[in-house]
PDB file of C-alpha atoms in Angstrom:
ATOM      1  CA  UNK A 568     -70.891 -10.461  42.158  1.00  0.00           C
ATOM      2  CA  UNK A 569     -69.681  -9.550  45.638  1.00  0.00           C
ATOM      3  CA  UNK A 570     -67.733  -6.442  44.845  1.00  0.00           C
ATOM      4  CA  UNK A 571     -65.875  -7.968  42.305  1.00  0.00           C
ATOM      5  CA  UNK A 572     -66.840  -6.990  38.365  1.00  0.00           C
ATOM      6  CA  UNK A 573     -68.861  -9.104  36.607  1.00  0.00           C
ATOM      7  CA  UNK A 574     -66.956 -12.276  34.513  1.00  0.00           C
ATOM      8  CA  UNK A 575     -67.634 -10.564  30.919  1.00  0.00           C
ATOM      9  CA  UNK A 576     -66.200  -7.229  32.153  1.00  0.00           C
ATOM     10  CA  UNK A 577     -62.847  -9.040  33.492  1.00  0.00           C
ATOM     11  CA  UNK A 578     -62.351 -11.308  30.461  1.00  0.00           C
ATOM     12  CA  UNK A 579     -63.020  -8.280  28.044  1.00  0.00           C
ATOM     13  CA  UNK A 580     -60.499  -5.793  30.248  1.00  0.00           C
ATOM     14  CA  UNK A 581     -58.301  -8.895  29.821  1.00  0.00           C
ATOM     15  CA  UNK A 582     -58.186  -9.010  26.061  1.00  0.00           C
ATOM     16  CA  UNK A 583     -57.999  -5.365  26.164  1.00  0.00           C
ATOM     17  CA  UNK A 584     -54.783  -5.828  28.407  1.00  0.00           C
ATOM     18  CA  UNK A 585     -53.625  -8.784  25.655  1.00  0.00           C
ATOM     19  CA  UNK A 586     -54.587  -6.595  22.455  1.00  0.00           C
ATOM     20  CA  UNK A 587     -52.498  -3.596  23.571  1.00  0.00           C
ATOM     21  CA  UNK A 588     -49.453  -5.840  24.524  1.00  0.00           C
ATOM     22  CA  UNK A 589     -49.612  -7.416  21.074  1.00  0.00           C
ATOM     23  CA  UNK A 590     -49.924  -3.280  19.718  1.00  0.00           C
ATOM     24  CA  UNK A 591     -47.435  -2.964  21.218  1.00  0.00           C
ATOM     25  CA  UNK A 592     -45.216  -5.675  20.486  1.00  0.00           C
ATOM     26  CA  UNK A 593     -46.009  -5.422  17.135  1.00  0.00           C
ATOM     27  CA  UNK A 594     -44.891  -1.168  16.844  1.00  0.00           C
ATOM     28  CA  UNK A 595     -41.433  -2.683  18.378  1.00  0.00           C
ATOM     29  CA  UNK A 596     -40.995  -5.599  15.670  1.00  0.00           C
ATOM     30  CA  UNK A 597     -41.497  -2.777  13.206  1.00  0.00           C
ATOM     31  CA  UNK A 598     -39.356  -0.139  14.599  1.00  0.00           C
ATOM     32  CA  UNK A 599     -36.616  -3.435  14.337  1.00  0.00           C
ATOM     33  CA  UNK A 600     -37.817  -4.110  11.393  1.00  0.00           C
ATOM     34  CA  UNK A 601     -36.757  -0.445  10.030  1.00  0.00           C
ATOM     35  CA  UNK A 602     -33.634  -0.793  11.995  1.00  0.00           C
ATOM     36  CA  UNK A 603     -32.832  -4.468  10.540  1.00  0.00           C
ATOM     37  CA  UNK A 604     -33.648  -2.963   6.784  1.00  0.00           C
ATOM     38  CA  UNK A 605     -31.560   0.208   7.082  1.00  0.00           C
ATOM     39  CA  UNK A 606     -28.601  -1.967   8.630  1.00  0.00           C
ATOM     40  CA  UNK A 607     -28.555  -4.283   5.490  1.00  0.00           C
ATOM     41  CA  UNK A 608     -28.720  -1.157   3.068  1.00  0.00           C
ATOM     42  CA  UNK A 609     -25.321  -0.250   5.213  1.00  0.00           C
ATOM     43  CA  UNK A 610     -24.031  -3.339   4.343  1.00  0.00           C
ATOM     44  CA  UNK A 611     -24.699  -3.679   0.963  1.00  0.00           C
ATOM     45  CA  UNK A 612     -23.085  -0.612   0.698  1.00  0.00           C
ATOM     46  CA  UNK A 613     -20.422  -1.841   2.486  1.00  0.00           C
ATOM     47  CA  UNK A 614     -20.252  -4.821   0.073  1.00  0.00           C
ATOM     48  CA  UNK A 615     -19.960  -2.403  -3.076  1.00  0.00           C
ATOM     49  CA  UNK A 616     -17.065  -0.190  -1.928  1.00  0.00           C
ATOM     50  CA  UNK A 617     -15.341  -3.954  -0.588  1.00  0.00           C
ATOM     51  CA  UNK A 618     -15.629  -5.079  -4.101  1.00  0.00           C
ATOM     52  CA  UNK A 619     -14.526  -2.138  -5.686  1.00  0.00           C
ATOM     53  CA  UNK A 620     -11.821  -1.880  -3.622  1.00  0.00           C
ATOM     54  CA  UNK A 621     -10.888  -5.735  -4.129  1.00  0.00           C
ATOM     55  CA  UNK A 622     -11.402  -4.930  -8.240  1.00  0.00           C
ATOM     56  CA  UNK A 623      -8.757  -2.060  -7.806  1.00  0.00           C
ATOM     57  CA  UNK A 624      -6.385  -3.939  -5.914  1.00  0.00           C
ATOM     58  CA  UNK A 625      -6.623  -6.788  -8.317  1.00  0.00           C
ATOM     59  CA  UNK A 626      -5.773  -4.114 -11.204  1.00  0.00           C
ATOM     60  CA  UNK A 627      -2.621  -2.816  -9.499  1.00  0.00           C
ATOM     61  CA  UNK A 628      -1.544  -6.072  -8.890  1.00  0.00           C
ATOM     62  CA  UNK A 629      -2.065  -6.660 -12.658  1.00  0.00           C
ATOM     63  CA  UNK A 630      -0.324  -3.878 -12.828  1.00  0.00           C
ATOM     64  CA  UNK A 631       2.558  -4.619 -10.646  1.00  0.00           C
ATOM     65  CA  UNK A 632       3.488  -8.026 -12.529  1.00  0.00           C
ATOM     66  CA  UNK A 633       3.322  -6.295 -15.684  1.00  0.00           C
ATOM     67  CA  UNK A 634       5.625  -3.923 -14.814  1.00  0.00           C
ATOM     68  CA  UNK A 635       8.104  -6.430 -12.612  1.00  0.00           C
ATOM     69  CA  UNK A 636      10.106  -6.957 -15.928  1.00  0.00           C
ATOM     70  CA  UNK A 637      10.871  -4.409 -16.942  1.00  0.00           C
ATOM     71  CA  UNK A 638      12.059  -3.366 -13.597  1.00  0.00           C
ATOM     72  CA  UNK A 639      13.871  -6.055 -13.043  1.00  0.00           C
ATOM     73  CA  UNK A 640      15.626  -5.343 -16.678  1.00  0.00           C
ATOM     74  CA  UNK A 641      16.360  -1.687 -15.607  1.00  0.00           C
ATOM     75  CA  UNK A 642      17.925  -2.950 -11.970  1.00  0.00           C
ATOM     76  CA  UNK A 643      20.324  -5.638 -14.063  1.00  0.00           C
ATOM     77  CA  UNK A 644      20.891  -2.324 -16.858  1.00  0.00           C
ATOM     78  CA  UNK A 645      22.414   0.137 -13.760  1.00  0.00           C
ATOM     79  CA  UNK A 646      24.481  -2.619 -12.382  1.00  0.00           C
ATOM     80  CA  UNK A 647      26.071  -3.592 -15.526  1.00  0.00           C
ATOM     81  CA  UNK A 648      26.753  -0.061 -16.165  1.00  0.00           C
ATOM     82  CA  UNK A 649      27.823   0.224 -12.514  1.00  0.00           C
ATOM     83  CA  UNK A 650      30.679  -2.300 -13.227  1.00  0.00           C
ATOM     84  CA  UNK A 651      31.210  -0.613 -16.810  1.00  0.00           C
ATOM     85  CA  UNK A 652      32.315   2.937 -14.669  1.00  0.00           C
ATOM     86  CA  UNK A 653      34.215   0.917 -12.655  1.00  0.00           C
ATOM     87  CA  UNK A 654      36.438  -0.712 -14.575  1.00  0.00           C
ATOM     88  CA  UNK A 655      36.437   2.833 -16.897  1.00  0.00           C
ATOM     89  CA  UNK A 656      37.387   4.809 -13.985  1.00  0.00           C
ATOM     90  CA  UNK A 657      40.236   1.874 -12.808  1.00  0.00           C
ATOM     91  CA  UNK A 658      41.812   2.341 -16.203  1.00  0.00           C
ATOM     92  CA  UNK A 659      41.551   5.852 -16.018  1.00  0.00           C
ATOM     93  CA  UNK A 660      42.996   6.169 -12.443  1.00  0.00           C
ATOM     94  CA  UNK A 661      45.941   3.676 -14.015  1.00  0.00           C
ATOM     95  CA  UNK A 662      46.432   6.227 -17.018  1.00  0.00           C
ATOM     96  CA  UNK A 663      46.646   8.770 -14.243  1.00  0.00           C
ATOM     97  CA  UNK A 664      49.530   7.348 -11.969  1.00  0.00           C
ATOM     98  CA  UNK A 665      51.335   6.185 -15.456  1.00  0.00           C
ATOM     99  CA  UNK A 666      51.400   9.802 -16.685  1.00  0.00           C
ATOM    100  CA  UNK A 667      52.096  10.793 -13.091  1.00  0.00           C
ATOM    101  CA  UNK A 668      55.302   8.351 -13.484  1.00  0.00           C
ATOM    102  CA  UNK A 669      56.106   9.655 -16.798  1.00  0.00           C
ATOM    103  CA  UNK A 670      55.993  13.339 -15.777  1.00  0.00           C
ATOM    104  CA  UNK A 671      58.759  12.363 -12.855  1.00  0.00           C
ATOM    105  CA  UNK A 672      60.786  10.928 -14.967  1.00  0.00           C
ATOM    106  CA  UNK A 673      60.779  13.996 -17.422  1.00  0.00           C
ATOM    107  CA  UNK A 674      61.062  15.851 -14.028  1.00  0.00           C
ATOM    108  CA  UNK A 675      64.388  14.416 -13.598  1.00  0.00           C
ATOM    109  CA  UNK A 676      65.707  14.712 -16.656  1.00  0.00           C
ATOM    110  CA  UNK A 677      65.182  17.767 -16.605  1.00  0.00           C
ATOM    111  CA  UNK A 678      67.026  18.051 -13.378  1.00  0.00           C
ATOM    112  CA  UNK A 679      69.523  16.188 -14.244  1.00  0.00           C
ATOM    113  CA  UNK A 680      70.377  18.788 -17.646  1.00  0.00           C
ATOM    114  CA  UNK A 681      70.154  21.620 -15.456  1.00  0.00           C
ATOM    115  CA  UNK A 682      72.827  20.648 -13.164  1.00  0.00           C
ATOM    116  CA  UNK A 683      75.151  19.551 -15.565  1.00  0.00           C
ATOM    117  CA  UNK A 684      78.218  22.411 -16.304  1.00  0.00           C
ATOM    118  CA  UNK A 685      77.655  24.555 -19.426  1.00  0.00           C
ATOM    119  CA  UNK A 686      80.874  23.705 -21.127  1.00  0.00           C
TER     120      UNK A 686
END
């Protein structure tokens, strides 16, 4: 015994010194435990509004195709109408310049009995 504490008392403060490391091992495993848990409820949640999102895109799309005709049709309508005005307003535009020429002439004419002597 010189001093020193009996065998018992050492090998007993020992497992004292081993059972309060486990403790408190084990209080930390938890504590990650509650941590690891509450990150997979965030990423289940996660998960839902992913899918929901991916269920709503998937709808538009859906959408999108269904609708691609008949935009397609309207695009084809204006430009066919486009070339309709077109050739409306050329003809128009050639009535113009005809009446334009006729309206000269008649212009002239009428020049033409105005100068002339009254006999």
């Amino acid at each position: 015994m010189n001093g020193k504490r009996p065998f018992e008392e050492r090998v007993f403060a020992r497992f004292d010194a081993v059972d309060s490391a486990i403790r408190n091992l084990d209080s930390r495993l938890q504590t990650l435990d509650v941590r690891t848990d509450d990150t997979n409820s965030r990423l289940q949640t996660l998960e839902v509004r992913a899918d929901d999102t991916n269920s709503r895109l998937q709808k538009l799309e859906i959408r999108a195709y269904d609708t691609k005709p008949i935009w397609e049709q309207a695009l084809k309508e204006i430009v066919e109408t486009r070339r309709e005005l077109s050739k409306r307003l050329d003809r128009i535009e050639a009535v113009v310049y005809e009446t334009r020429s006729d309206l000269r002439d008649v212009e002239d004419r009428l020049d033409k009995i105005d100068r002339k002597p009254i006999q």
